[in-house]
mmCIF file of C-alpha atoms in Angstrom:
data_model
loop_
_atom_site.group_PDB
_atom_site.id
_atom_site.type_symbol
_atom_site.label_atom_id
_atom_site.label_comp_id
_atom_site.label_asym_id
_atom_site.label_seq_id
_atom_site.Cartn_x
_atom_site.Cartn_y
_atom_site.Cartn_z
ATOM 1 C CA MET G 113 -8.838 28.812 24.764
ATOM 2 C CA GLU G 114 -11.012 25.961 26.035
ATOM 3 C CA HIS G 115 -11.052 24.323 22.581
ATOM 4 C CA LYS G 116 -7.254 24.234 22.519
ATOM 5 C CA GLY G 117 -7.248 22.324 25.798
ATOM 6 C CA CYS G 118 -9.738 19.781 24.428
ATOM 7 C CA TRP G 119 -7.665 19.256 21.285
ATOM 8 C CA LEU G 120 -4.502 18.861 23.321
ATOM 9 C CA LEU G 121 -6.191 16.291 25.555
ATOM 10 C CA ALA G 122 -7.485 14.392 22.510
ATOM 11 C CA ILE G 123 -4.014 14.286 20.938
ATOM 12 C CA VAL G 124 -2.421 13.069 24.166
ATOM 13 C CA LEU G 125 -5.037 10.306 24.504
ATOM 14 C CA ILE G 126 -4.582 9.186 20.896
ATOM 15 C CA LEU G 127 -0.804 9.034 21.250
ATOM 16 C CA GLY G 128 -1.086 7.150 24.527
ATOM 17 C CA LEU G 129 -3.460 4.564 23.092
ATOM 18 C CA SER G 130 -1.337 4.061 19.984
ATOM 19 C CA SER G 131 1.704 3.301 22.142
ATOM 20 C CA LEU G 132 -0.296 0.637 23.994
ATOM 21 C CA ALA G 133 -1.020 -1.080 20.680
ATOM 22 C CA ASN G 134 2.716 -1.743 20.269
ATOM 23 C CA GLY G 135 2.917 -3.640 23.556
ATOM 24 C CA TYR G 136 3.539 -7.235 24.502
ATOM 25 C CA ILE G 137 2.743 -9.892 21.909
ATOM 26 C CA GLN G 138 1.898 -13.319 23.301
ATOM 27 C CA LEU G 139 3.520 -16.147 21.330
ATOM 28 C CA SER G 140 2.907 -19.816 22.064
ATOM 29 C CA GLN G 141 5.694 -22.202 23.040
ATOM 30 C CA GLU G 142 5.043 -24.122 19.815
ATOM 31 C CA GLN G 143 5.697 -21.013 17.728
ATOM 32 C CA CYS G 144 9.043 -20.448 19.435
ATOM 33 C CA ALA G 145 10.147 -24.096 19.709
ATOM 34 C CA GLN G 146 12.862 -24.428 17.056
ATOM 35 C CA GLN G 147 16.262 -25.980 16.708
ATOM 36 C CA PRO G 148 18.867 -23.255 17.340
ATOM 37 C CA SER G 149 20.353 -23.821 13.879
ATOM 38 C CA ALA G 150 16.942 -23.161 12.256
ATOM 39 C CA ARG G 151 16.426 -19.739 13.866
ATOM 40 C CA VAL G 152 16.062 -16.761 11.515
ATOM 41 C CA ASN G 153 17.417 -13.541 13.038
ATOM 42 C CA CYS G 154 14.780 -10.973 13.958
ATOM 43 C CA GLY G 155 16.883 -8.565 16.000
ATOM 44 C CA TYR G 156 20.230 -6.888 16.312
ATOM 45 C CA PRO G 157 23.137 -7.253 18.744
ATOM 46 C CA TYR G 158 22.187 -6.599 22.389
ATOM 47 C CA ILE G 159 18.427 -6.444 21.705
ATOM 48 C CA SER G 160 16.341 -6.760 24.860
ATOM 49 C CA ALA G 161 13.687 -9.414 25.365
ATOM 50 C CA GLU G 162 11.033 -6.688 25.473
ATOM 51 C CA GLU G 163 12.123 -5.084 22.180
ATOM 52 C CA CYS G 164 12.360 -8.506 20.533
ATOM 53 C CA ASN G 165 8.868 -9.400 21.696
ATOM 54 C CA ASN G 166 7.481 -6.046 20.557
ATOM 55 C CA ARG G 167 8.678 -6.963 17.054
ATOM 56 C CA GLY G 168 6.528 -10.097 17.241
ATOM 57 C CA CYS G 169 9.545 -12.365 17.624
ATOM 58 C CA CYS G 170 10.723 -15.045 20.039
ATOM 59 C CA PHE G 171 13.496 -14.434 22.581
ATOM 60 C CA ASP G 172 15.600 -17.211 24.106
ATOM 61 C CA ASP G 173 19.009 -16.369 25.547
ATOM 62 C CA SER G 174 19.536 -19.734 27.231
ATOM 63 C CA ILE G 175 21.971 -21.005 24.565
ATOM 64 C CA VAL G 176 25.233 -19.101 24.122
ATOM 65 C CA GLY G 177 26.469 -18.575 20.566
ATOM 66 C CA VAL G 178 23.136 -18.781 18.718
ATOM 67 C CA ILE G 179 20.513 -16.225 17.684
ATOM 68 C CA TRP G 180 18.497 -15.066 20.698
ATOM 69 C CA CYS G 181 15.830 -12.987 18.922
ATOM 70 C CA PHE G 182 14.263 -14.954 16.082
ATOM 71 C CA PHE G 183 11.118 -15.187 13.974
ATOM 72 C CA PRO G 184 8.419 -17.542 15.266
ATOM 73 C CA ARG G 185 7.407 -20.642 13.365
ATOM 74 C CA THR G 186 4.251 -20.734 11.271
ATOM 75 C CA GLU G 187 2.273 -23.741 10.063
ATOM 76 C CA GLU G 188 4.578 -23.800 7.027
ATOM 77 C CA GLY G 189 7.756 -23.714 9.130
ATOM 78 C CA ASN G 190 9.956 -20.667 9.689
ATOM 79 C CA ARG G 191 8.541 -17.256 8.869
ATOM 80 C CA ALA G 192 9.609 -15.765 5.554
ATOM 81 C CA MET G 193 12.372 -13.201 5.783
ATOM 82 C CA GLY G 194 10.372 -10.528 3.956
ATOM 83 C CA GLN G 195 9.944 -8.271 6.970
ATOM 84 C CA PHE G 196 12.126 -5.257 7.575
ATOM 85 C CA PHE G 197 13.009 -3.888 10.988
ATOM 86 C CA PRO G 198 15.309 -0.878 11.212
ATOM 87 C CA VAL G 199 18.413 -1.388 13.321
ATOM 88 C CA PRO G 200 18.877 1.360 15.900
ATOM 89 C CA GLN G 201 21.949 3.515 15.613
ATOM 90 C CA TYR G 202 24.379 3.161 18.501
ATOM 91 C CA THR G 203 25.462 6.417 20.070
ATOM 92 C CA GLU G 204 28.374 5.051 22.064
ATOM 93 C CA ASN G 205 31.326 2.836 21.277
ATOM 94 C CA ILE G 206 31.017 -0.762 22.403
ATOM 95 C CA THR G 207 34.233 -2.595 23.180
ATOM 96 C CA VAL G 208 34.154 -6.333 22.564
ATOM 97 C CA VAL G 209 36.672 -8.276 24.617
#
């Protein structure tokens, strides 16, 4: 019985630490400084700043009508579009007015 408790505690600790590894990613202002027309989409509609950042992307919602969640720049310019991020499935209808 005592061994089961130790294993359960170990599993909980491992899962907790792995979720911390997916936390905030610090990007420099230079990496996120791009012309709005040069931004490559890294998110999906209504993505939060936190979710965008957890993907390793930049978030800037100060300009209406352009991409808010976008890939950071590299030394070569914009990041290649070879990464795949699954888009979450919406469970409710969203009405656009």
